[in-house]
mmCIF file of C-alpha atoms in Angstrom:
data_model
loop_
_atom_site.group_PDB
_atom_site.id
_atom_site.type_symbol
_atom_site.label_atom_id
_atom_site.label_comp_id
_atom_site.label_asym_id
_atom_site.label_seq_id
_atom_site.Cartn_x
_atom_site.Cartn_y
_atom_site.Cartn_z
ATOM 1 C CA UNK A 19 90.354 70.274 -0.502
ATOM 2 C CA UNK A 20 86.722 70.789 -1.535
ATOM 3 C CA UNK A 21 84.418 67.808 -1.268
ATOM 4 C CA UNK A 22 82.264 66.784 -4.221
ATOM 5 C CA UNK A 23 78.635 66.333 -3.416
ATOM 6 C CA UNK A 24 76.746 63.328 -4.805
ATOM 7 C CA UNK A 25 73.799 64.731 -6.662
ATOM 8 C CA UNK A 26 70.944 62.244 -6.395
ATOM 9 C CA UNK A 27 68.211 62.282 -8.978
ATOM 10 C CA UNK A 28 65.079 63.765 -7.519
ATOM 11 C CA UNK A 29 62.035 61.485 -7.613
ATOM 12 C CA UNK A 30 58.737 62.674 -8.946
ATOM 13 C CA UNK A 31 56.027 63.842 -6.608
ATOM 14 C CA UNK A 32 53.830 60.907 -7.646
ATOM 15 C CA UNK A 33 56.502 58.362 -6.642
ATOM 16 C CA UNK A 34 57.153 60.090 -3.328
ATOM 17 C CA UNK A 35 53.458 60.136 -2.537
ATOM 18 C CA UNK A 36 53.204 56.469 -3.514
ATOM 19 C CA UNK A 37 56.055 55.532 -1.164
ATOM 20 C CA UNK A 38 54.519 57.460 1.694
ATOM 21 C CA UNK A 39 51.206 55.704 1.206
ATOM 22 C CA UNK A 40 52.747 52.243 1.771
ATOM 23 C CA UNK A 41 49.668 50.444 0.570
ATOM 24 C CA UNK A 42 49.017 47.063 2.155
ATOM 25 C CA UNK A 43 45.863 44.975 2.480
ATOM 26 C CA UNK A 44 42.584 45.643 0.704
ATOM 27 C CA UNK A 45 42.055 49.048 -0.906
ATOM 28 C CA UNK A 46 38.972 50.250 -2.727
ATOM 29 C CA UNK A 47 40.548 51.877 -5.784
ATOM 30 C CA UNK A 48 43.912 53.535 -6.350
ATOM 31 C CA UNK A 49 44.140 56.031 -9.212
ATOM 32 C CA UNK A 50 47.323 56.957 -11.091
ATOM 33 C CA UNK A 51 48.061 60.376 -12.555
ATOM 34 C CA UNK A 52 47.954 58.915 -16.108
ATOM 35 C CA UNK A 53 44.387 57.698 -15.623
ATOM 36 C CA UNK A 54 45.140 54.052 -14.790
ATOM 37 C CA UNK A 55 43.386 52.516 -11.820
ATOM 38 C CA UNK A 56 43.696 49.404 -9.673
ATOM 39 C CA UNK A 57 41.203 47.860 -7.283
ATOM 40 C CA UNK A 58 42.271 44.969 -5.081
ATOM 41 C CA UNK A 59 44.822 43.580 -2.651
ATOM 42 C CA UNK A 60 48.249 45.025 -1.835
ATOM 43 C CA UNK A 61 51.335 43.828 0.004
ATOM 44 C CA UNK A 62 54.292 46.088 0.837
ATOM 45 C CA UNK A 63 53.083 48.703 -1.642
ATOM 46 C CA UNK A 64 52.777 46.153 -4.478
ATOM 47 C CA UNK A 65 49.750 44.539 -6.079
ATOM 48 C CA UNK A 66 49.491 41.149 -4.456
ATOM 49 C CA UNK A 67 46.479 38.846 -4.312
ATOM 50 C CA UNK A 68 43.231 39.459 -6.201
ATOM 51 C CA UNK A 69 42.808 42.667 -8.144
ATOM 52 C CA UNK A 70 41.624 44.476 -11.261
ATOM 53 C CA UNK A 71 43.897 46.796 -13.248
ATOM 54 C CA UNK A 72 42.640 49.152 -15.948
ATOM 55 C CA UNK A 73 45.096 50.770 -18.380
ATOM 56 C CA UNK A 74 43.283 53.828 -19.698
ATOM 57 C CA UNK A 75 45.472 54.685 -22.697
ATOM 58 C CA UNK A 76 45.701 51.084 -23.959
ATOM 59 C CA UNK A 77 41.994 50.485 -23.145
ATOM 60 C CA UNK A 78 42.867 47.120 -21.606
ATOM 61 C CA UNK A 79 41.742 45.546 -18.327
ATOM 62 C CA UNK A 80 43.176 42.627 -16.344
ATOM 63 C CA UNK A 81 41.210 40.866 -13.633
ATOM 64 C CA UNK A 82 42.856 38.102 -11.640
ATOM 65 C CA UNK A 83 45.799 37.081 -9.485
ATOM 66 C CA UNK A 84 48.842 39.234 -8.712
ATOM 67 C CA UNK A 85 52.158 38.451 -7.087
ATOM 68 C CA UNK A 86 54.542 41.206 -5.977
ATOM 69 C CA UNK A 87 53.285 43.686 -8.565
ATOM 70 C CA UNK A 88 53.064 41.262 -11.520
ATOM 71 C CA UNK A 89 50.287 39.166 -13.032
ATOM 72 C CA UNK A 90 50.818 35.678 -11.655
ATOM 73 C CA UNK A 91 48.238 32.900 -11.325
ATOM 74 C CA UNK A 92 44.882 32.835 -13.109
ATOM 75 C CA UNK A 93 43.524 35.942 -14.791
ATOM 76 C CA UNK A 94 41.533 37.375 -17.676
ATOM 77 C CA UNK A 95 42.760 40.085 -20.044
ATOM 78 C CA UNK A 96 40.077 42.116 -21.837
ATOM 79 C CA UNK A 97 40.016 45.045 -24.217
ATOM 80 C CA UNK A 98 37.502 47.828 -24.603
ATOM 81 C CA UNK A 99 35.380 47.892 -27.745
ATOM 82 C CA UNK A 100 35.704 51.002 -29.939
ATOM 83 C CA UNK A 101 33.129 53.708 -29.203
ATOM 84 C CA UNK A 102 31.841 51.677 -26.274
ATOM 85 C CA UNK A 103 32.482 51.026 -22.617
ATOM 86 C CA UNK A 104 32.042 47.265 -22.972
ATOM 87 C CA UNK A 105 34.979 44.870 -22.687
ATOM 88 C CA UNK A 106 35.566 41.626 -24.613
ATOM 89 C CA UNK A 107 37.894 38.825 -23.510
ATOM 90 C CA UNK A 108 41.294 38.575 -25.175
ATOM 91 C CA UNK A 109 42.950 35.942 -23.000
ATOM 92 C CA UNK A 110 41.780 33.836 -20.084
ATOM 93 C CA UNK A 111 44.146 31.474 -18.348
ATOM 94 C CA UNK A 112 47.350 31.129 -16.384
ATOM 95 C CA UNK A 113 50.074 33.773 -15.950
ATOM 96 C CA UNK A 114 53.581 33.709 -14.572
ATOM 97 C CA UNK A 115 55.891 36.657 -13.993
ATOM 98 C CA UNK A 116 53.575 39.003 -15.956
ATOM 99 C CA UNK A 117 53.424 36.692 -19.023
ATOM 100 C CA UNK A 118 51.043 34.064 -20.364
ATOM 101 C CA UNK A 119 52.386 30.799 -19.012
ATOM 102 C CA UNK A 120 50.574 27.481 -18.584
ATOM 103 C CA UNK A 121 47.125 26.636 -19.952
ATOM 104 C CA UNK A 122 44.992 29.386 -21.413
ATOM 105 C CA UNK A 123 42.649 30.467 -24.178
ATOM 106 C CA UNK A 124 43.409 33.358 -26.537
ATOM 107 C CA UNK A 125 40.506 34.917 -28.446
ATOM 108 C CA UNK A 126 41.577 36.428 -31.771
ATOM 109 C CA UNK A 127 38.079 37.013 -33.142
ATOM 110 C CA UNK A 128 34.570 35.615 -32.875
ATOM 111 C CA UNK A 129 35.538 32.706 -35.174
ATOM 112 C CA UNK A 130 39.195 32.233 -34.256
ATOM 113 C CA UNK A 131 40.762 31.169 -30.946
ATOM 114 C CA UNK A 132 43.509 29.038 -29.437
ATOM 115 C CA UNK A 133 43.258 26.834 -26.370
ATOM 116 C CA UNK A 134 46.311 25.118 -24.987
ATOM 117 C CA UNK A 135 49.691 25.660 -23.385
ATOM 118 C CA UNK A 136 51.726 28.871 -23.335
ATOM 119 C CA UNK A 137 55.355 29.721 -22.551
ATOM 120 C CA UNK A 138 56.482 33.335 -22.304
ATOM 121 C CA UNK A 139 53.498 34.885 -24.162
ATOM 122 C CA UNK A 140 53.861 32.301 -26.998
ATOM 123 C CA UNK A 141 51.922 29.179 -27.918
ATOM 124 C CA UNK A 142 54.212 26.318 -26.901
ATOM 125 C CA UNK A 143 53.305 22.756 -25.942
ATOM 126 C CA UNK A 144 50.032 21.028 -26.789
ATOM 127 C CA UNK A 145 47.146 23.062 -28.107
ATOM 128 C CA UNK A 146 44.255 23.443 -30.520
ATOM 129 C CA UNK A 147 43.874 26.369 -32.928
ATOM 130 C CA UNK A 148 40.611 27.335 -34.636
ATOM 131 C CA UNK A 149 41.284 29.447 -37.740
ATOM 132 C CA UNK A 150 38.839 32.000 -39.237
ATOM 133 C CA UNK A 151 38.476 29.972 -42.466
ATOM 134 C CA UNK A 152 37.236 26.894 -40.583
ATOM 135 C CA UNK A 153 40.531 24.959 -40.424
ATOM 136 C CA UNK A 154 41.517 23.329 -37.110
ATOM 137 C CA UNK A 155 45.021 22.364 -36.017
ATOM 138 C CA UNK A 156 45.555 20.160 -32.990
ATOM 139 C CA UNK A 157 48.967 19.057 -31.824
ATOM 140 C CA UNK A 158 52.337 20.344 -30.687
ATOM 141 C CA UNK A 159 53.521 23.971 -30.808
ATOM 142 C CA UNK A 160 56.816 25.769 -30.378
ATOM 143 C CA UNK A 161 57.325 29.553 -30.314
ATOM 144 C CA UNK A 162 53.866 30.334 -31.729
ATOM 145 C CA UNK A 163 54.115 27.804 -34.621
ATOM 146 C CA UNK A 164 53.017 24.192 -35.169
ATOM 147 C CA UNK A 165 56.096 22.110 -34.435
ATOM 148 C CA UNK A 166 56.251 18.359 -33.792
ATOM 149 C CA UNK A 167 53.327 15.987 -34.330
ATOM 150 C CA UNK A 168 49.960 17.421 -35.258
ATOM 151 C CA UNK A 169 46.715 17.065 -37.211
ATOM 152 C CA UNK A 170 45.367 19.778 -39.522
ATOM 153 C CA UNK A 171 41.707 19.347 -40.439
ATOM 154 C CA UNK A 172 40.599 21.602 -43.283
ATOM 155 C CA UNK A 173 37.163 23.153 -43.589
ATOM 156 C CA UNK A 174 36.278 20.633 -46.338
ATOM 157 C CA UNK A 175 37.208 17.766 -43.918
ATOM 158 C CA UNK A 176 40.422 16.858 -45.746
ATOM 159 C CA UNK A 177 43.214 16.457 -43.209
ATOM 160 C CA UNK A 178 46.925 16.020 -42.726
ATOM 161 C CA UNK A 179 48.465 13.869 -40.005
ATOM 162 C CA UNK A 180 52.187 13.936 -39.422
ATOM 163 C CA UNK A 181 55.295 15.967 -38.631
ATOM 164 C CA UNK A 182 55.600 19.767 -38.543
ATOM 165 C CA UNK A 183 58.536 22.140 -38.315
ATOM 166 C CA UNK A 184 58.341 25.937 -37.968
ATOM 167 C CA UNK A 185 54.682 25.976 -38.973
ATOM 168 C CA UNK A 186 55.070 23.839 -42.109
ATOM 169 C CA UNK A 187 54.654 20.169 -43.002
ATOM 170 C CA UNK A 188 58.091 18.575 -42.697
ATOM 171 C CA UNK A 189 58.954 14.891 -42.431
ATOM 172 C CA UNK A 190 56.679 11.883 -42.706
ATOM 173 C CA UNK A 191 52.965 12.487 -43.005
ATOM 174 C CA UNK A 192 49.662 11.384 -44.473
ATOM 175 C CA UNK A 193 47.175 13.591 -46.309
ATOM 176 C CA UNK A 194 43.603 12.314 -46.512
ATOM 177 C CA UNK A 195 41.735 13.622 -49.574
ATOM 178 C CA UNK A 196 38.355 12.569 -48.217
ATOM 179 C CA UNK A 197 36.439 14.671 -50.744
ATOM 180 C CA UNK A 198 37.750 12.546 -53.656
ATOM 181 C CA UNK A 199 38.579 9.333 -51.792
ATOM 182 C CA UNK A 200 42.372 9.200 -51.933
ATOM 183 C CA UNK A 201 45.285 9.034 -49.512
ATOM 184 C CA UNK A 202 48.834 10.285 -49.946
ATOM 185 C CA UNK A 203 51.525 8.992 -47.613
ATOM 186 C CA UNK A 204 55.134 10.049 -47.819
ATOM 187 C CA UNK A 205 57.747 12.672 -47.079
ATOM 188 C CA UNK A 206 57.206 16.452 -46.949
ATOM 189 C CA UNK A 207 59.586 19.413 -47.115
ATOM 190 C CA UNK A 208 58.285 22.917 -46.290
ATOM 191 C CA UNK A 209 54.640 22.111 -47.083
ATOM 192 C CA UNK A 210 55.549 20.348 -50.372
ATOM 193 C CA UNK A 211 55.058 16.597 -50.898
ATOM 194 C CA UNK A 212 58.380 15.244 -52.163
ATOM 195 C CA UNK A 213 58.209 11.451 -52.214
ATOM 196 C CA UNK A 214 55.344 9.101 -51.433
ATOM 197 C CA UNK A 215 52.510 6.889 -52.644
ATOM 198 C CA UNK A 216 48.855 7.569 -53.508
ATOM 199 C CA UNK A 217 46.064 5.037 -53.092
ATOM 200 C CA UNK A 218 42.267 4.968 -52.965
ATOM 201 C CA UNK A 219 40.848 5.587 -49.500
ATOM 202 C CA UNK A 220 37.123 5.781 -48.735
ATOM 203 C CA UNK A 221 36.288 6.300 -52.397
ATOM 204 C CA UNK A 222 32.767 4.910 -51.965
ATOM 205 C CA UNK A 223 31.943 7.541 -49.326
ATOM 206 C CA UNK A 224 33.662 10.466 -51.092
ATOM 207 C CA UNK A 225 31.537 13.456 -52.123
ATOM 208 C CA UNK A 226 33.296 13.896 -55.480
ATOM 209 C CA UNK A 227 35.252 10.681 -56.157
ATOM 210 C CA UNK A 228 37.707 10.386 -59.008
ATOM 211 C CA UNK A 229 36.359 9.156 -62.342
ATOM 212 C CA UNK A 230 38.337 5.922 -62.208
ATOM 213 C CA UNK A 231 39.888 4.069 -59.269
ATOM 214 C CA UNK A 232 43.639 3.789 -59.101
ATOM 215 C CA UNK A 233 44.888 0.482 -60.603
ATOM 216 C CA UNK A 234 46.400 -2.092 -58.304
ATOM 217 C CA UNK A 235 50.163 -2.324 -58.608
ATOM 218 C CA UNK A 236 51.256 -5.985 -58.686
ATOM 219 C CA UNK A 237 54.011 -8.179 -60.125
ATOM 220 C CA UNK A 238 53.201 -10.030 -63.367
ATOM 221 C CA UNK A 239 53.943 -13.385 -61.713
ATOM 222 C CA UNK A 240 53.487 -14.592 -58.168
ATOM 223 C CA UNK A 241 56.251 -14.545 -55.581
ATOM 224 C CA UNK A 242 55.985 -18.343 -55.241
ATOM 225 C CA UNK A 243 56.755 -18.970 -58.913
ATOM 226 C CA UNK A 244 59.759 -16.633 -58.712
ATOM 227 C CA UNK A 245 61.078 -18.523 -55.702
ATOM 228 C CA UNK A 246 60.688 -21.862 -57.513
ATOM 229 C CA UNK A 247 62.596 -20.585 -60.549
ATOM 230 C CA UNK A 248 65.407 -19.230 -58.407
ATOM 231 C CA UNK A 249 65.637 -22.551 -56.561
ATOM 232 C CA UNK A 250 65.899 -24.528 -59.814
ATOM 233 C CA UNK A 251 68.603 -22.189 -61.143
ATOM 234 C CA UNK A 252 70.564 -22.554 -57.920
ATOM 235 C CA UNK A 253 70.367 -26.342 -58.088
ATOM 236 C CA UNK A 254 71.596 -26.351 -61.674
ATOM 237 C CA UNK A 255 74.646 -24.250 -60.824
ATOM 238 C CA UNK A 256 75.589 -25.933 -57.543
ATOM 239 C CA UNK A 257 78.090 -28.874 -57.750
ATOM 240 C CA UNK A 258 76.679 -32.343 -57.011
ATOM 241 C CA UNK A 259 77.030 -33.562 -53.451
ATOM 242 C CA UNK A 260 79.050 -36.808 -53.129
ATOM 243 C CA UNK A 261 77.753 -39.155 -50.469
ATOM 244 C CA UNK A 262 80.457 -41.392 -48.902
ATOM 245 C CA UNK A 263 79.817 -44.092 -46.358
ATOM 246 C CA UNK A 264 81.824 -44.001 -43.160
ATOM 247 C CA UNK A 265 82.423 -47.465 -41.670
ATOM 248 C CA UNK A 266 83.556 -48.053 -38.083
ATOM 249 C CA UNK A 267 87.179 -49.054 -37.439
ATOM 250 C CA UNK A 268 87.621 -52.834 -37.057
ATOM 251 C CA UNK A 269 89.101 -52.450 -33.594
ATOM 252 C CA UNK A 270 85.974 -50.647 -32.402
ATOM 253 C CA UNK A 271 83.910 -53.761 -33.143
ATOM 254 C CA UNK A 272 85.983 -55.964 -30.822
#
């Protein structure tokens, strides 16, 4: 009976050469056939320790800690500027298992960045976000969106303090209209104020205050007078209380 041979997939020449090299310790620079290059520490043929990796096609460079071939520890990710050999920072902070994890700063542009906690390449935990239009959000995040308790300060200094869900105002919150000297406090649903109260707040210091202050809401009569009237009505409806004297039994006096 003929025996069937197990045909194993042949490995590429680059992989065979890499296995034979068995890199370990400090190497000057190791070049890949696709143009990538790595300079730094190795352990058992894997990047381990301090090192710098350059991805030629993506025009991205990472400089920092490695652990068994993956970015792990503290490191900085940079990208190459178009038509230039200069690099600008994209992210600087902690990594775990080749992903942003822990505290770090992400640079989106010259006027926009985030500094805070990360989980699995996403903003999660406590952090502060500077937006290009001048707005600043500081508070809790979940899966790259404001979620939990947070404060949004607008470029005109108006601000919202309260609950967030999936990147929108949801739940109880207060919105300070400092430019006109008013305060709204109430309940929000998907960035829309649903139920609450508005009152004057810092109207004397407002840049453009409202023409007239909000009137004070009060009862036409005092609470004390209402209590007195209710007490008199109760007394008129209640039956009279009969007082009877209780004398001791004659035997108890002996």
